[in-house]
Coordinates of C-alpha atoms and ligand atoms in Angstrom, one line a residue:
X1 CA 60.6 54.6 135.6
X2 CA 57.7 56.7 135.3
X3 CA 58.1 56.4 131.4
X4 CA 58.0 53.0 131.5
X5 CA 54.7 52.4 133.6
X6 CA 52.8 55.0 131.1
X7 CA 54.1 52.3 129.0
X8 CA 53.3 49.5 130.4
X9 CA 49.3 51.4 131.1
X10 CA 49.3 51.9 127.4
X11 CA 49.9 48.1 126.3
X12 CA 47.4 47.0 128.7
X13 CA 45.0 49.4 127.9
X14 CA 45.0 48.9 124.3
X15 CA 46.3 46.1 123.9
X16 CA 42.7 44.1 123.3
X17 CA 41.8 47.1 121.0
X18 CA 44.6 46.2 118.0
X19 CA 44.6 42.3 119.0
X20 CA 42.6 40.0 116.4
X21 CA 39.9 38.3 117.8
X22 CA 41.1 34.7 118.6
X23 CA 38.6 31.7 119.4
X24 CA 40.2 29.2 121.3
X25 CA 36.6 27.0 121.9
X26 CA 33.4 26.2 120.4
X27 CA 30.4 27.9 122.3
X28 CA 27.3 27.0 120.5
X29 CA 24.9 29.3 120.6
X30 CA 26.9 32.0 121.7
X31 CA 27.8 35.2 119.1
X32 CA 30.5 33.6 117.0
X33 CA 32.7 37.0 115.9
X34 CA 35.1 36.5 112.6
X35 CA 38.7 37.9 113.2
X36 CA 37.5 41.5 112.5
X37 CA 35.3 41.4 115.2
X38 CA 32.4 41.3 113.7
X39 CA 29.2 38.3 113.7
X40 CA 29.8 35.5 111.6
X41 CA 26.9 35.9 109.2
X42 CA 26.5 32.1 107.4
X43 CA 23.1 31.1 107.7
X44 CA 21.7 27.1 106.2
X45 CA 25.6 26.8 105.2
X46 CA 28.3 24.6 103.7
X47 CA 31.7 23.8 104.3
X48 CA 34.5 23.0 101.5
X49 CA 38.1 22.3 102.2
X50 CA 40.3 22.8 99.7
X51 CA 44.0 23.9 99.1
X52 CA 44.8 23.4 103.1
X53 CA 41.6 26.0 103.9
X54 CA 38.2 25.5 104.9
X55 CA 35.7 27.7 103.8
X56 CA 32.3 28.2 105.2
X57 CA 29.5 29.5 102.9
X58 CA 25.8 30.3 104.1
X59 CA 22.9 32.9 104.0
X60 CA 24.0 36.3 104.6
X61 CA 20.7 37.6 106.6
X62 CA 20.9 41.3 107.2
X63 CA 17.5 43.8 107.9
X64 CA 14.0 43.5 109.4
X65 CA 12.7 40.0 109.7
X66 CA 9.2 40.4 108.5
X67 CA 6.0 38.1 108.5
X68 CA 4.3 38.5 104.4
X69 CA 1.0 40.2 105.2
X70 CA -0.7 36.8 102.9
X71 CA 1.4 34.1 105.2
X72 CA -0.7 31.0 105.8
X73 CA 2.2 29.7 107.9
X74 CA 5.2 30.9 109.6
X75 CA 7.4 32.1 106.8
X76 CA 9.1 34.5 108.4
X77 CA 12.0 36.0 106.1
X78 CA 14.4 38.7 105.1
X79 CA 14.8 40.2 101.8
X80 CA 18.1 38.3 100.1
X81 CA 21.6 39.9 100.6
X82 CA 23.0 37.1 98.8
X83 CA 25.4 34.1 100.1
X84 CA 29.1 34.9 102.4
X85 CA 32.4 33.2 102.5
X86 CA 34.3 32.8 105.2
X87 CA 38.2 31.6 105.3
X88 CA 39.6 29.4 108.6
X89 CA 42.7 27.1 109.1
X90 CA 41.3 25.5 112.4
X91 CA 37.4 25.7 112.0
X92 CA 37.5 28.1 115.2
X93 CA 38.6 31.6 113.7
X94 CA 37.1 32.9 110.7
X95 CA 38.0 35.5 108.1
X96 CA 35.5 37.1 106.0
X97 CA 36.0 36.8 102.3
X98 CA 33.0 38.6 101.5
X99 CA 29.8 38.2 99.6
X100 CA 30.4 36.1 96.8
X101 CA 26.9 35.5 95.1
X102 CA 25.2 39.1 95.5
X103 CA 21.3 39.7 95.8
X104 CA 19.9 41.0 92.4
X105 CA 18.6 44.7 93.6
X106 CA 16.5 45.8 90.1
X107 CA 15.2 42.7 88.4
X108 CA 11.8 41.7 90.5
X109 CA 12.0 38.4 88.1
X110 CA 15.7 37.3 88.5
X111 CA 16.0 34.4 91.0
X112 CA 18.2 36.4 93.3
X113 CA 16.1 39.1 93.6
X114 CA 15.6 40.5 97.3
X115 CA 12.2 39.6 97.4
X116 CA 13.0 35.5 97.0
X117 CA 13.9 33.0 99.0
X118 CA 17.6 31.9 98.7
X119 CA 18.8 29.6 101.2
X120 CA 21.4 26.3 102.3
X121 CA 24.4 27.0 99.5
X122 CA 26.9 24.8 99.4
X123 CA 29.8 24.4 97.0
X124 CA 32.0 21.7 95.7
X125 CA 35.1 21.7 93.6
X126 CA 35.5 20.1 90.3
X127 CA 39.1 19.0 89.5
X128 CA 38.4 18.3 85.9
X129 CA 37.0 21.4 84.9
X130 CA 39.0 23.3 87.8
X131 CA 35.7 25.3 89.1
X132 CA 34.1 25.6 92.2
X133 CA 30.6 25.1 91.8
X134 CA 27.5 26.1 94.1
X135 CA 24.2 24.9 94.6
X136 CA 21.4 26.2 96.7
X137 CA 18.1 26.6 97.2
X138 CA 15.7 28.8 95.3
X139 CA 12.5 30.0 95.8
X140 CA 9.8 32.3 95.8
X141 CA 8.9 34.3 98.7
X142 CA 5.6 31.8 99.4
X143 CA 7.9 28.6 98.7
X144 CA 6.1 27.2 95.7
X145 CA 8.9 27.4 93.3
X146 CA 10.8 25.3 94.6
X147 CA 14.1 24.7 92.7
X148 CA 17.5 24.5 92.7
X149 CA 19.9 27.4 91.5
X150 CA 23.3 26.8 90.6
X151 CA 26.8 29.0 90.7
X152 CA 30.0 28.6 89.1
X153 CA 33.3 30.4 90.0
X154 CA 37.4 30.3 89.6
X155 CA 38.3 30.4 93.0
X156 CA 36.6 30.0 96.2
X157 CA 36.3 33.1 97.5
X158 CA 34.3 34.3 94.1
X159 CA 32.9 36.0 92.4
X160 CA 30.3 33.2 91.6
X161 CA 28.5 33.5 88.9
X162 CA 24.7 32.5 88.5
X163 CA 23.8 30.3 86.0
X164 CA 20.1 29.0 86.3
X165 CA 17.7 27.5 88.3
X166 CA 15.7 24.6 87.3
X167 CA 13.7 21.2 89.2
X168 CA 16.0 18.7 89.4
X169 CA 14.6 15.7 86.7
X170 CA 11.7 17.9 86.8
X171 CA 10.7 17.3 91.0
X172 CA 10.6 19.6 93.4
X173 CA 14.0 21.0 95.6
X174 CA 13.8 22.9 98.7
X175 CA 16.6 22.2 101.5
X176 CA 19.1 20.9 100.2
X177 CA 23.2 19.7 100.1
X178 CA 25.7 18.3 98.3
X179 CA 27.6 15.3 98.5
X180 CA 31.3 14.5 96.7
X181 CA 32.2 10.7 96.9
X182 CA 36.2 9.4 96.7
X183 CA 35.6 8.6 93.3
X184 CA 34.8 12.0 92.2
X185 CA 31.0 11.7 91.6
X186 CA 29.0 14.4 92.9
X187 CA 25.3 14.0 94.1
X188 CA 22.3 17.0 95.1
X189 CA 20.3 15.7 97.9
X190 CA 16.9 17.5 98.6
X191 CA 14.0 18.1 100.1
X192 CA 10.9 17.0 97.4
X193 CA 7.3 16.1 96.4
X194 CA 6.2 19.4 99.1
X195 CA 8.9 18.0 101.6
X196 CA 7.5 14.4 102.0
X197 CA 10.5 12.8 100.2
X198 CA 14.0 13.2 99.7
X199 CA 15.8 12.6 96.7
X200 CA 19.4 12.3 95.5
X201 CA 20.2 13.1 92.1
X202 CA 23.6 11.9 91.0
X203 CA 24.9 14.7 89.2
X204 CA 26.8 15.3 85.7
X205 CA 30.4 15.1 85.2
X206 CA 30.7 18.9 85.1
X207 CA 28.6 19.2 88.5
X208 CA 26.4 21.4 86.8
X209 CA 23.0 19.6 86.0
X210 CA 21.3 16.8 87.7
X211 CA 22.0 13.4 85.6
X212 CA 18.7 11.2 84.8
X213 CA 20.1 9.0 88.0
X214 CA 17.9 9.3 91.5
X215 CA 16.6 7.9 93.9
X216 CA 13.5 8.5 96.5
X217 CA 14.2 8.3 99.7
X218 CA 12.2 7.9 103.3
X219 CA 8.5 8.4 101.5
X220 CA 6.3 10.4 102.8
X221 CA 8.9 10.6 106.2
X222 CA 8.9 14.5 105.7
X223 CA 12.8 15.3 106.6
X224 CA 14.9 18.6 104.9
X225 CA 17.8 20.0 106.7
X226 CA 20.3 16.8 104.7
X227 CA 24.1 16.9 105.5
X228 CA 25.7 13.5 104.8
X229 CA 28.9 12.4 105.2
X230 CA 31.3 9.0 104.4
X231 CA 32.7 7.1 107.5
X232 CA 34.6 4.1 107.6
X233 CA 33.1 3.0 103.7
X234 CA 29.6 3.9 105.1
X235 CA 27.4 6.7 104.2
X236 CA 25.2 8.8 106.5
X237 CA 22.4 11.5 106.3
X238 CA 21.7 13.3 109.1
X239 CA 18.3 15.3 108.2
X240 CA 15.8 17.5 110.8
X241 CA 11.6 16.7 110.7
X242 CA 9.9 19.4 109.0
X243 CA 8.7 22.2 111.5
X244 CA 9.4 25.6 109.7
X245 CA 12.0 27.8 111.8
X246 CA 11.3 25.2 114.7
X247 CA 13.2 22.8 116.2
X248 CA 12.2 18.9 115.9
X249 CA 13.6 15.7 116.4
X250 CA 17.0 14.9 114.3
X251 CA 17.4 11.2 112.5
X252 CA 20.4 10.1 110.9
X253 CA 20.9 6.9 108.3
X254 CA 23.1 4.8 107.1
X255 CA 23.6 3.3 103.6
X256 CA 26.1 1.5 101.8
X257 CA 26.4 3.9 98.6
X258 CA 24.7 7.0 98.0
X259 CA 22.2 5.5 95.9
X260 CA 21.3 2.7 98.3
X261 CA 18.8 1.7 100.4
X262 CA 19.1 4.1 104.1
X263 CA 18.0 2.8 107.0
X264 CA 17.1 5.5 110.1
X265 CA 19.5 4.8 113.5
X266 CA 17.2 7.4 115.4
X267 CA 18.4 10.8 116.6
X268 CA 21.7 10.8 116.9
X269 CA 21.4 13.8 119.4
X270 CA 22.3 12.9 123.5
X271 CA 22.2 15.6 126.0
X272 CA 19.6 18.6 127.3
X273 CA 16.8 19.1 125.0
X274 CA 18.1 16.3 122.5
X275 CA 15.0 15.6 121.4
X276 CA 14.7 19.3 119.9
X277 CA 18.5 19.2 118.9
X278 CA 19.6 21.1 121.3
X279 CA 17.4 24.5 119.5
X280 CA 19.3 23.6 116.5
X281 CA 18.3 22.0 113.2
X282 CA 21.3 20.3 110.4
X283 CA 23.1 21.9 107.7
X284 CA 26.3 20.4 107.2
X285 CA 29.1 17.5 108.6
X286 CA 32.4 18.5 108.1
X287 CA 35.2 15.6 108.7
X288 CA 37.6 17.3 110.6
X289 CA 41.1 17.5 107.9
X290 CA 44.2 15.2 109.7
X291 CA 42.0 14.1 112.3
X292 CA 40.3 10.9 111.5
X293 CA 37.0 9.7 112.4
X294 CA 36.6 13.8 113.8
X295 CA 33.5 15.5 112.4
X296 CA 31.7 19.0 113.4
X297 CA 28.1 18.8 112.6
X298 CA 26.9 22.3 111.7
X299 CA 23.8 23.3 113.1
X300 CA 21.6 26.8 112.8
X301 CA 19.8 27.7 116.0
X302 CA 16.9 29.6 114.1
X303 CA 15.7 32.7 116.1
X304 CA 12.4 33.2 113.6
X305 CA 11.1 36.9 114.4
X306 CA 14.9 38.1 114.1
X307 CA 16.7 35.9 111.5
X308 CA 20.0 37.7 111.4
X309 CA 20.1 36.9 115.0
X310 CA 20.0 33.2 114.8
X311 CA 23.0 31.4 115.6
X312 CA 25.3 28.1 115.0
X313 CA 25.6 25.3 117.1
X314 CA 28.7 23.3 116.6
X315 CA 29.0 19.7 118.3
X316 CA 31.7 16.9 118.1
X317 CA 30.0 14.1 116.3
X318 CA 31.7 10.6 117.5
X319 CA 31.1 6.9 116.6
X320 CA 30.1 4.2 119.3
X321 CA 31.0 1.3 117.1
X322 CA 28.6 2.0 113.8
X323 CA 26.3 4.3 115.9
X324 CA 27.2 8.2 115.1
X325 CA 26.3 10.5 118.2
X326 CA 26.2 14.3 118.7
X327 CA 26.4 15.1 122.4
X328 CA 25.7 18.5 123.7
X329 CA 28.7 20.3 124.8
X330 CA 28.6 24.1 126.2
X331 CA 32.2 25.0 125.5
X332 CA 34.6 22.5 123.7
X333 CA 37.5 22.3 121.5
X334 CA 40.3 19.8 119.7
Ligands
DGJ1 C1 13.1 25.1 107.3 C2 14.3 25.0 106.3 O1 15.1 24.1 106.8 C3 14.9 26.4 106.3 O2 16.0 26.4 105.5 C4 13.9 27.4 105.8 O3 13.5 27.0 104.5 C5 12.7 27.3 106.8 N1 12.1 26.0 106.8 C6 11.6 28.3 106.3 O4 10.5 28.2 107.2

């Protein structure tokens, strides 16, 4: 008898201590640990399903969050660790794959260097040349370079390797997504002309340039932040104003193809502080795999003076009719 209580003391004691961590809700804004315990570290990321797994890549923000000494404006940052990868089945419980596009440590010129600016990767898979190919933005540490750097890899948990960085048909790319359509074109969309516009470049067959295709879109509206998905034949962008590490006012639009004319439906946002979105500001839409007309939009709840410390907010998005919404839920699941 007595033998069996120890026992019994032992399994509830340490128990918790060998369990995995399981998430069985969303709590946006709340620490988000993977299944080793640990913070999710994904900053400005991407989702990719493929092969019956998601996988969620984003900024890996690690160290001191400093303020340059020359900063005209709020550019906080951290020097580059380079961009995660994390593994799920279910969107709620996460498995680090690692760092699978490393910071460059020695080469002050290289674009992944520590002291630049990489941020918002996001990969797609090619099924005709079988690679998984990233995109993300790259900068200098004052934001005047302003270009996209691309990545290609075997698998999607890496290594990516980096190919080059270049202005997409020679304009200007800060925040930016991609986009892959049913019939397997690809497109960049991106912050340009110093944020006012945003562009979408349709892009080669290989995914790996931009082609000569584009289109400018809400002149001189200042939005970044894009994540666009397809519903129902439809396309929609869902963008943040432009505000720095600050929350703003969300829009979304609607357009028939991807290199049609959008048209704003407002902020899509309902709820507490909806007119900040909700603290948060875009990065992704991910449809929700065997579950149609389900979609998670991604959000990063900046915190500015400690980076590493900012956190996700995850919301339902739902249709009334044509009209998307996102409406603030503390705690929520499937
Ligand atoms: C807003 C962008 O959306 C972020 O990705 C980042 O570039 C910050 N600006 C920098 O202030």
């Amino acid at each position: 008898m007595k033998t069996k209580l120890v026992m019994l003391f032992i399994l509830i004691i340490a128990e918790p201590c060998f369990a995995q961590e399981r998430n069985f809700r969303f709590n946006p804004g709340k620490v988000w640990l993977d299944d080793e315990h640990n913070v999710i570290n994904a900053h400005g990321g991407g989702m990719l399903y493929h092969g019956s797994t998601y996988y969620w890549y984003g900024e890996y923000k690690q160290g001191k969050t400093v303020l340059p000494e020359w900063a005209t404006w709020e550019c906080y940052r951290t020097e580059v660790t380079g961009v995660s990868c994390y593994s799920s089945k279910d969107l709620l419980n996460w498995h680090f794959e690692g760092i699978v596009l490393g910071a460059e440590k020695t080469d002050s010129l290289h674009d992944l260097h520590t002291s630049k600016v990489v941020e918002r990767p996001k990969v797609i898979y090619n099924s005709k040349t079988k690679k998984f190919v990233m995109w993300m933005h790259i900068d200098s540490a004052d934001y005047s370079k302003a270009s996209a750097g691309v990545a290609v890899s075997d698998t999607p948990t890496g290594p990516f390797t980096y190919l080059d960085s270049f202005r997409p048909n020679g304009e200007m790319s800060r925040d930016q997504t991609l986009f892959v359509d049913d019939d397997g074109k690809a497109y960049q969309i991106c912050s340009s002309e110093d944020n006012a516009t945003m562009y979408i470049h349709l892009l080669t067959d290989d995914y790996l340039k931009p082609t000569k295709t584009f289109t400018r879109n809400f002149e001189k509206k200042y939005r970044e932040a894009p994540a666009v998905f397809k519903h129902h034949g439809k396309y929609y962008l869902l963008t943040s104003g432009c505000s720095g590490w600050d929350p703003n006012v969300a829009d979304i639009a609607v357009a028939d193809s991807m290199l049609g004319e959008w048209k704003s439906l407002g902020n899509p946002c309902i709820g507490e502080e909806a007119d900040k979105t909700f603290y948060g500001q875009s990065t992704y839409v991910q449809p929700v795999i065997g579950r149609p007309d389900t979609y998670v939009a991604m959000f990063d709840r900046w915190k500015k003076t400690d980076l590493p410390d900012s956190r996700y907010i995850w919301l339902p998005l739902t249709f009334e009719g044509d009209k998307p919404k996102i409406i603030w839920h503390k705690d929520w699941g499937f």
